[in-house]
Amino acid sequence: MDFAYDAKTEELRTKLLAFMDSHVYPAEAVLEQQLHAAADPWERQPILEELKAEARRQGLWNLFLPDPEHGAGLTNLQYAPLAEITGRSPHLAPEALNCAAPDTGNMEVLTMFGTDEQKKQWLQPLLDGEIRSAFCMTEPEVASSDATNIATRIERDGDDYVINGRKWWSSGAMNPNCAIFIVMGKTDPDAERHRQQAMILVPRDTPGVTVKRAMHVFGYGDHAHGGHAEIEFTDVRVPASNLIAGEGEGFAIAQARLGPGRIHHCMRLIGMAERALELMCRRASSRVAFGKPIAAQGVVHEWIAESRVRIEQARLLVLKTAWLMDTVGNKGAHTEIQAIKIGTPSMTEWVLDKAIQAHGGAGVSQDFPLAELWAATRTLRLADGPDEVHRMSLAKRELKKYL
Amino acid sequence: MDFAYDAKTEELRTKLLAFMDSHVYPAEAVLEQQLHAAADPWERQPILEELKAEARRQGLWNLFLPDPEHGAGLTNLQYAPLAEITGRSPHLAPEALNCAAPDTGNMEVLTMFGTDEQKKQWLQPLLDGEIRSAFCMTEPEVASSDATNIATRIERDGDDYVINGRKWWSSGAMNPNCAIFIVMGKTDPDAERHRQQAMILVPRDTPGVTVKRAMHVFGYGDHAHGGHAEIEFTDVRVPASNLIAGEGEGFAIAQARLGPGRIHHCMRLIGMAERALELMCRRASSRVAFGKPIAAQGVVHEWIAESRVRIEQARLLVLKTAWLMDTVGNKGAHTEIQAIKIGTPSMTEWVLDKAIQAHGGAGVSQDFPLAELWAATRTLRLADGPDEVHRMSLAKRELKKYL
Amino acid sequence: MDFAYDAKTEELRTKLLAFMDSHVYPAEAVLEQQLHAAADPWERQPILEELKAEARRQGLWNLFLPDPEHGAGLTNLQYAPLAEITGRSPHLAPEALNCAAPDTGNMEVLTMFGTDEQKKQWLQPLLDGEIRSAFCMTEPEVASSDATNIATRIERDGDDYVINGRKWWSSGAMNPNCAIFIVMGKTDPDAERHRQQAMILVPRDTPGVTVKRAMHVFGYGDHAHGGHAEIEFTDVRVPASNLIAGEGEGFAIAQARLGPGRIHHCMRLIGMAERALELMCRRASSRVAFGKPIAAQGVVHEWIAESRVRIEQARLLVLKTAWLMDTVGNKGAHTEIQAIKIGTPSMTEWVLDKAIQAHGGAGVSQDFPLAELWAATRTLRLADGPDEVHRMSLAKRELKKYL
Amino acid sequence: MDFAYDAKTEELRTKLLAFMDSHVYPAEAVLEQQLHAAADPWERQPILEELKAEARRQGLWNLFLPDPEHGAGLTNLQYAPLAEITGRSPHLAPEALNCAAPDTGNMEVLTMFGTDEQKKQWLQPLLDGEIRSAFCMTEPEVASSDATNIATRIERDGDDYVINGRKWWSSGAMNPNCAIFIVMGKTDPDAERHRQQAMILVPRDTPGVTVKRAMHVFGYGDHAHGGHAEIEFTDVRVPASNLIAGEGEGFAIAQARLGPGRIHHCMRLIGMAERALELMCRRASSRVAFGKPIAAQGVVHEWIAESRVRIEQARLLVLKTAWLMDTVGNKGAHTEIQAIKIGTPSMTEWVLDKAIQAHGGAGVSQDFPLAELWAATRTLRLADGPDEVHRMSLAKRELKKYL
C-alpha cells in the first residue's frame, strides 16, 4: 500500500498545474466576456480553441484515453489526479485538454467497439478536437435509470436502420460543432431485458433529426459545453453500418461507457470541491463582520474543517476505484464506481453550499463560479442514474454477502 | 389556544384559492411565453397587468397592509395564510395582489414614516400598482449584515442631500417601471452605532443614478420580478424633503421594515414547500421504474412524510409569530421572527431538493418550477442577513436567560 | 386562531412549575441515592411515594385523564403544557402526578372499555397510585410494528382464557408493585387482519407467568420506572371475564390507546429538550476554553439557536395535535399524531446530542441527566412503531390526496 | 500509488481473522456470563486471560508497538488493518492481543521516554500483559481540551515529587490489576503555555491516591475495560525518578502519545462500523414486516449503501494517515490525524444508529452489541478533545494556506 503518486503522474500534475495558472484561470473571465458578446451563445468561443491549441502543444491532450494508440495511454489511477485538476475550472480545462464529456465516453465507445470505418470517420476528428459529439440516451417520457423503459426504436429496413424517438439531456448537442450523435434505442423490445437495446451513429444533419430546444439547469444554459438538447428523431434513416457493435449490444456498451464516465465526473468533482474550499477560505479571510474576519467565526471553522475531511475521504475512494479499474477491470470495480457516484456529488454539493454561504449574495451570483458549479454538481445526483437507484443496487449486493 | 382560522381568513382563503385555480396557475405558462417572446426581458409582461386588474376587482388587493386606511386592514395572523397561498406561484400571485416585495416593505415604510407629500407622490401610485419600487441597502464591498459596515454616504448640502455609493441586490430595480428607490446610507458615520444611518427617496431618473447590471441568482434573472440590480450613485442630488423620518433614523426604519418583510417571505416559503410536495406526490405517482411507481419506493415515502412533518411545524411557528406581532408588537416578536427566518428557508429548500430528486432531470429544468423556486429559497438563507448572523443573535438572547 | 394558553392551563402551569422547583428537582439527587443504596433496585423508592402524596395533596393528580369522573377532566390541549413540564424530570415528575406510562394508557383503556368489575378491581387502585401496571404487546420473535405478526395466543377454554406466548419491553413490569398486566394476543388468527387480536387482564401472580429478565436500554435499567421486562406466559389461565371489550377488539383498543400514549410521550419530549437546552446554556456559560467561555464559540451559538427553533416548531405541532384530538377526535388527528411521533423524538435527540457535546465527558456520565435522557429519547424512535413505519403510513395518506 | 495490503499484513490478517472466528466471537457470550456472575465486576475475567494466552501463543501480541525490540515491529500501515479487525469485538480482541488503550499509549510513552529503570519496572510487565495501566489527564473542573487549564500540581520536594489534584475519565483504573498511573500535571504554571506540564509515574497503591468512583458512559460501566475512574491525589509522594523525561515535557509527551492513540481508536472504529453493517444486513434479511423482509424496504437500502460508502471513505483516510505517520512522521501527519479524529467517530456513530434502528427494540438492548458500541463511539466525539476543538485547529491551518 502506497499513497504517493507515481513519477509520471507527478510530472503531468506539475505541468497541468502550471497550465492552469498561466492559461486556464486567466481565461475564465475571457470566456465570460466572449459568451456575453456572442450573437449566438452556442457558437464555439475563440478562447476555447486557443486553449486547446496550447494544451495540445504542451502534450496535455487526450489524457483520459488509456488506449496508447489513440490517447495518452495513462492508467485510470494516473489520469485521476489530472482530471481532478481540470475540475477546478470545469467550463474550460476539460475541453481544453480534449477530455470533456460526453466526447470522452463517445471516443472510448468508438475505440472499443467501433469499426475501422467508424473510427476513421468519427473517432479521428474527435481525437483531434475538430468536432464534438453527443450521447442520446435519456428520454423525457420515462424514468431512464431503468434501461428497459427506453422507448426509442431502431428498426432495420433493408440496408438501413430507421430511428424514431425523443431524447433529452443530450449534452453538447446545442453546439453547432457537435457533428455526431450516438443514439441508444431498442432494436428488439421483446428480447431479454438487457438484450433489447442497441447504439447507432447518427450525424447531426441527417434528415428527421430536429434539435428542439435547450434544457436549462437551474437557469443555466451551459453554453460553453454545448448545452443539453431535447432532440426529436422522426424516421431518421442511416446506413446499417452505423450500428455500433451489433443489435442487442446497447446495454453492454452503455455499461462499458458509464464506468469511466462516472469516475471522470467524480474526479472533476473533487477538483470543484477544492476550488470551492479555496474560495471559501479566501473570502472568509477578507471579509469583516461584527468586528472580526468571517474566518474567525466558529461556524466557518466547522465548514472549512469538515470540507477538508470530506474532500480527503472522497478523493481517496475515487483513487482506489481508479486503481481497481486498472487492476481488476471496470466490472470488478462496479461496487466502488457506484460508491463514488453516490458519495462524491453530495460531498461537493455540501462544500459548495458552505462556500456560497460564506460569500453572501456574491455566492449565488455570476461574480463567482460557485453557483454555477453548484448547479452542475446538484445535477450529478441525478445524471447517469439518480443516487437512489445506485444505493438500491449497491445495497442488494451488500446484502448478498450474508445470504 | 385555538388553531382554527377566523371567519374572515377562511372567506379570503376560499376566494384566493379560487383565484389561484382560475387565474394564476393557468397564467404561469403564459408568463413563460411572454417573457420568452419579449424584446426586453425587463418589460412588464401583459399577463401580470391582467392578473392585477382581476385581483383588484375581486378585492384581493394590498392584503399585506395592516393600515386600514391604505390597505386591507388585516392582522398579520389573517394575512399569513393568504401570503402562504400566493407563495405557491411566487412569480405571479404576490404581484397580482400588489403584495410583492420589495414594494410591500417600501409601502409600509412610507405609511409609517412618510410625510404627506411623500405619501401622495410615491405611496399612492404604489398602492395603486402603477409603479414599482426598490430598496437599496446591500453593498458589494462589505458584509452588509452588519449595518455599521455600510459605506454609502448621504450628505447634506444646502437644501439637498447628495448621495454617493454603490448598491447591489436592489431587487426590482431592473424593471423600467420601478420609479423610486429607497436608499440607505450614512448621514453621520461618527454617531453611535445605530444612529449613523438614514433612508432617502431617490427617483430612478435622478442624474448620477446608474443601473449598472443585473445580478444573477444561480442562472436566473428574476425578470418577472424586475431582477436584482447593481446601482451606482455618483453625486446624486435630491431635495432634503426626500429624507424619510430624519437623519440617524435609518437603522430604526430598517428594523421596522425587516420584521414584516421576513415574515412575508416565510409565509410564502410555506406555500412554495406545499407546491413542491404536491408536485413530488404527483410525479411519484405517475412515473414507473423497476416495475413499480416511484411512489411505492420506501425512500420516497421518507421524503414525503418528512416533508409533511416539516411543513406543518414550520407553518405553525410562522403563524404564532404573526400572532405575536399582532398582540405584543414586532419588537416583542423579535426572537420568533429570527426563529422563522432561520427555520423556514432551510425547510423549504429541503422539500424542494427532494421534489427535484423525484423528478429526475425534469426537476432541474425549466419544465417545472422547482429549480427556480429552489434558487429563490436558497437565496433566502442569505438575504436580509445570513442564517448564521440570526443564529448568533438568537443564541445570545437565549443565553441571557441564564445569566 | 390564538396561541395563548387558557386560564385553567396557566393556573395549573404556575402550580406545577412551583411544585417542580420546590419538590421535584431537589428530589432528583435523593432518588439517585436511594436507588444506589437499595438492596433491590426494583423496589419502590420512598422519595417517589413522598412526591406522590404531595402532588395529590396539591391537586396535581391524574391530570392526563380527560374523563372528569375518574381524572382531572382536562382537555388534551390543557394537559399538553403540563405534561411538557413533567418531561423536564421524567424519572420523577410523571409518576409523582400519577401520569406515568404505561399506567396512563392502561387507565384509559379501563376507563373506556373496562367492565364495572374490572374498573373496581384494577382501575381504582391505579387511579389511587397504589399499584402499577404493565402493557404486554411487543414480542421478541417478530417485527411487532406489524400487528398481524403477533404470535401470543389467547384461547378460550370453558370459562377461562389460556394464554401462551412471550413478550418483551413490558415497561414497568420489573417493579414488584406492578400488579396487573394487559396482554395482547390473538384469539382468532384466521380472522380479518385487524380482528384477530384481543386484550386480557393478567394479574402478575397468576401461575404460568414468569418475569424472565430486565431489558437494558443502552446501559440503563430504568429502575425507577420498573424497567422493561421479558415475560413468558405458559398456559396462563384467567377467567373469561378478564377479557377487555371482546374477542377481536384488541387492535381497536391498541389504536385507541396509542394515540394519547404517543402524544403524551411527545409532550414530555418537549420538556426534555427544554431541560437539555437549559443545561447546555448553563454549561456553556460556565466553562472556559482557549480564553473565552464556550458560550462565545460560534458553533455553540448554532446549537443553541437551532435548538430553540426546533423546540418551538415541535411544540406547536404537538399542541395543534392535542387541539385536533379535542375537536375532531383521535381518529381525525391520526395524521398529526403520526407527524409528532416522527418529528419529536428526533428533535429532542438532536438537542440532547448537542447538550452532551457542550458538557464534554460530563455529558455522557451520571453527573448530568443528559445521557440517560438521550437513551430514553433514542428509544422512542423505535417504540410504538419505528419512525419508518409511521413515515410509510403518513406518506401513503399524503399520496392519496392526488390520486 | 497502490491500494493492496503488503504480504506481511495479509498474512497477519488471515491469522487474526481466523483467531476472531475461532476464539474471540465465541468468547463474547462467555465474557457476558462471567461479568454477570462475578462478585466484583471489576475483577479480571478468566476468559480474557485465556484469550491473551492463546493470542500470545499465536504470535498475535503487541502488534501495535512499532519498536521491534519491545513490540511486533509493524508499521502503522501494517497495524491499521489488524487494529480494524480487533475493533469488531472491542471488548475482547484488543486486550486479547495486548493492544488495548490506554496501555498501548502508556507503553509507547515508556518505550520512547522511559528510563531503563522505568522500563524494567513498568514497561516489561505491561508488555507481558501482567499488569494494566491508566493515563490520568482529564480533570473534572476544567475544559481539559485546553492543556493550559490543567490544575493538578506536581511539585518538587527534596528527592520526591508531591502530587495534588483530581482526575476523571482515567480509563482502566477501576481494574484492581491496574498497577500504575501516568499522571499529567503542572510542574511550572508560570512557564510558557506548553512548557508548564510534566508526566509522572504513580503506583496505584501510593498513599494519598483514592479511586473515588466509576464514571458511567450512557449507563455502561465498561467493566471489562476497567472502567473510567475519578481519582483524587492528595499529597501523593513519589521519588523524583518517577518523572518521565523531565519537567515541562508533559505537553510534548502528550502530543507524541495522542497521535498513535487517536489513529488506533479510528482503526478500531472502522471495524465497529463493519460489525454494525454486518449485523444490520443479517437482521434486515431475517425479519419480515408488512409482507416482505425489512431488507427489501427502500429506506434500508439507503442505510446499507450509505454505510458502505462512508466506511470505505473513512477507512482509506485512516490508512493514508498511517502511511503518512510512517513516511513523514507523526508531526507531518498532524492534519490527517485530526481529520480522522473528526471524521471517523461520527461515521461509525451513523452506521450504528441505522443498525440499531433496523433491529428495533433489540438494538438498544443487551442482546446485541450495538448499543454499547454506540455509547463507546459517541464518547469518542468527545474524548481526546471534542470534535469542535479539532475542527477549529484544522481550519486555522487550512486558512493559513491562503494568507
CSV table of C-alpha atoms in Angstrom, one decimal, chain C residues 139-147 149 168-169 193 213-220 230 283 287-291 294 297 299 303 349 352-354 356-367 370-372 374-375 378-379 381-382 386-389 391-392, chain D residues 139-147 149 168-169 193 213-220 230 283 287-291 294 297 299 303 349 352-354 356-367 370-372 374-375 378-379 381-382 386-389 391-392:
chain,number,residue,atom,x,y,z
C,139,GLU,CA,-42.7,-9.7,21.2
C,140,PRO,CA,-39.1,-10.7,20.8
C,141,GLU,CA,-39.5,-13.0,17.8
C,142,VAL,CA,-41.3,-10.7,15.3
C,143,ALA,CA,-41.4,-7.2,14.0
C,144,SER,CA,-44.2,-6.1,16.3
C,145,SER,CA,-44.9,-2.9,14.4
C,146,ASP,CA,-47.0,-5.1,12.2
C,147,ALA,CA,-49.8,-6.3,14.5
C,149,ASN,CA,-47.1,-10.7,13.4
C,168,TRP,CA,-40.7,-8.2,26.0
C,169,TRP,CA,-40.3,-4.5,26.6
C,193,ARG,CA,-56.2,-8.8,9.7
C,213,ARG,CA,-35.3,-10.7,32.9
C,214,ALA,CA,-34.9,-7.0,32.6
C,215,MET,CA,-34.0,-5.5,29.2
C,216,HIS,CA,-31.4,-2.8,29.2
C,217,VAL,CA,-31.8,0.4,27.3
C,218,PHE,CA,-28.3,1.3,26.3
C,219,GLY,CA,-26.6,0.7,29.7
C,220,TYR,CA,-29.7,1.8,31.7
C,230,GLU,CA,-39.2,-10.1,29.2
C,283,ARG,CA,-22.7,24.8,31.0
C,287,ARG,CA,-16.8,26.8,31.1
C,288,VAL,CA,-13.8,28.5,29.6
C,289,ALA,CA,-11.6,27.0,26.9
C,290,PHE,CA,-9.0,28.8,24.9
C,291,GLY,CA,-9.5,32.0,26.7
C,294,ILE,CA,-17.6,28.0,25.4
C,297,GLN,CA,-17.9,30.0,20.4
C,299,VAL,CA,-20.6,26.7,16.9
C,303,TRP,CA,-26.5,24.7,18.5
C,349,GLU,CA,-32.4,13.6,20.4
C,352,LEU,CA,-29.6,16.3,23.7
C,353,ASP,CA,-26.7,15.4,21.5
C,354,LYS,CA,-25.6,19.0,21.3
C,356,ILE,CA,-24.0,16.4,25.7
C,357,GLN,CA,-21.2,17.7,23.4
C,358,ALA,CA,-21.2,21.0,25.2
C,359,HIS,CA,-20.7,19.2,28.5
C,360,GLY,CA,-17.7,17.2,27.4
C,361,GLY,CA,-17.1,13.9,29.3
C,362,ALA,CA,-19.6,15.0,32.0
C,363,GLY,CA,-22.3,14.9,29.4
C,364,VAL,CA,-22.1,11.1,28.9
C,365,SER,CA,-21.8,10.4,32.6
C,366,GLN,CA,-24.1,10.0,35.6
C,367,ASP,CA,-23.4,13.5,36.8
C,370,LEU,CA,-28.4,14.1,29.6
C,371,ALA,CA,-27.1,10.7,28.7
C,372,GLU,CA,-30.0,8.9,30.3
C,374,TRP,CA,-30.8,10.6,25.4
C,375,ALA,CA,-31.1,6.9,25.8
C,378,ARG,CA,-33.5,7.4,21.1
C,379,THR,CA,-35.6,4.5,22.1
C,381,ARG,CA,-37.7,6.5,17.6
C,382,LEU,CA,-38.4,2.7,17.9
C,386,PRO,CA,-40.3,2.7,14.3
C,387,ASP,CA,-40.3,6.1,12.6
C,388,GLU,CA,-40.0,4.3,9.2
C,389,VAL,CA,-43.4,2.6,9.6
C,391,ARG,CA,-43.4,7.7,7.7
C,392,MET,CA,-44.6,5.0,5.2
D,139,GLU,CA,-9.9,16.8,35.1
D,140,PRO,CA,-13.5,17.3,36.2
D,141,GLU,CA,-13.3,21.0,36.9
D,142,VAL,CA,-12.0,22.4,33.6
D,143,ALA,CA,-12.3,22.0,29.9
D,144,SER,CA,-9.3,19.7,29.5
D,145,SER,CA,-9.1,20.0,25.8
D,146,ASP,CA,-7.1,23.2,26.6
D,147,ALA,CA,-4.0,21.8,28.3
D,149,ASN,CA,-6.4,24.5,32.0
D,168,TRP,CA,-11.5,11.6,36.0
D,169,TRP,CA,-12.1,9.5,32.9
D,193,ARG,CA,2.0,27.7,27.6
D,213,ARG,CA,-15.8,6.2,41.8
D,214,ALA,CA,-16.5,4.8,38.4
D,215,MET,CA,-17.9,7.1,35.7
D,216,HIS,CA,-20.8,5.8,33.6
D,217,VAL,CA,-20.9,6.1,29.9
D,218,PHE,CA,-24.6,6.1,28.8
D,219,GLY,CA,-25.3,3.8,31.7
D,220,TYR,CA,-22.4,1.4,30.9
D,230,GLU,CA,-12.4,9.5,39.2
D,283,ARG,CA,-31.2,-8.6,10.7
D,287,ARG,CA,-37.1,-10.1,9.7
D,288,VAL,CA,-40.4,-9.7,7.9
D,289,ALA,CA,-42.8,-6.8,8.3
D,290,PHE,CA,-45.8,-5.9,6.2
D,291,GLY,CA,-45.3,-9.0,4.0
D,294,ILE,CA,-37.1,-5.4,6.1
D,297,GLN,CA,-37.6,-1.7,2.2
D,299,VAL,CA,-35.1,3.0,3.3
D,303,TRP,CA,-28.9,2.9,5.1
D,349,GLU,CA,-22.0,6.5,15.1
D,352,LEU,CA,-24.5,2.1,14.4
D,353,ASP,CA,-27.6,4.3,14.6
D,354,LYS,CA,-29.0,2.8,11.5
D,356,ILE,CA,-29.9,-0.1,15.9
D,357,GLN,CA,-32.9,1.2,14.0
D,358,ALA,CA,-33.0,-1.9,11.8
D,359,HIS,CA,-33.0,-4.1,15.0
D,360,GLY,CA,-36.0,-2.5,16.6
D,361,GLY,CA,-36.1,-2.8,20.4
D,362,ALA,CA,-33.4,-5.5,20.3
D,363,GLY,CA,-31.0,-2.9,19.0
D,364,VAL,CA,-30.9,-0.8,22.2
D,365,SER,CA,-30.8,-3.8,24.4
D,366,GLN,CA,-28.1,-6.1,25.8
D,367,ASP,CA,-29.0,-8.8,23.2
D,370,LEU,CA,-24.9,-2.3,19.0
D,371,ALA,CA,-26.0,-0.1,21.9
D,372,GLU,CA,-22.8,-0.5,23.8
D,374,TRP,CA,-22.8,3.2,20.1
D,375,ALA,CA,-22.0,4.6,23.6
D,378,ARG,CA,-20.4,8.6,20.8
D,379,THR,CA,-17.9,9.2,23.6
D,381,ARG,CA,-16.6,12.6,19.6
D,382,LEU,CA,-15.5,14.0,23.0
D,386,PRO,CA,-14.0,17.3,21.3
D,387,ASP,CA,-14.6,17.4,17.5
D,388,GLU,CA,-15.1,21.2,17.7
D,389,VAL,CA,-11.6,21.8,19.0
D,391,ARG,CA,-12.1,21.4,13.6
D,392,MET,CA,-11.1,24.8,14.8
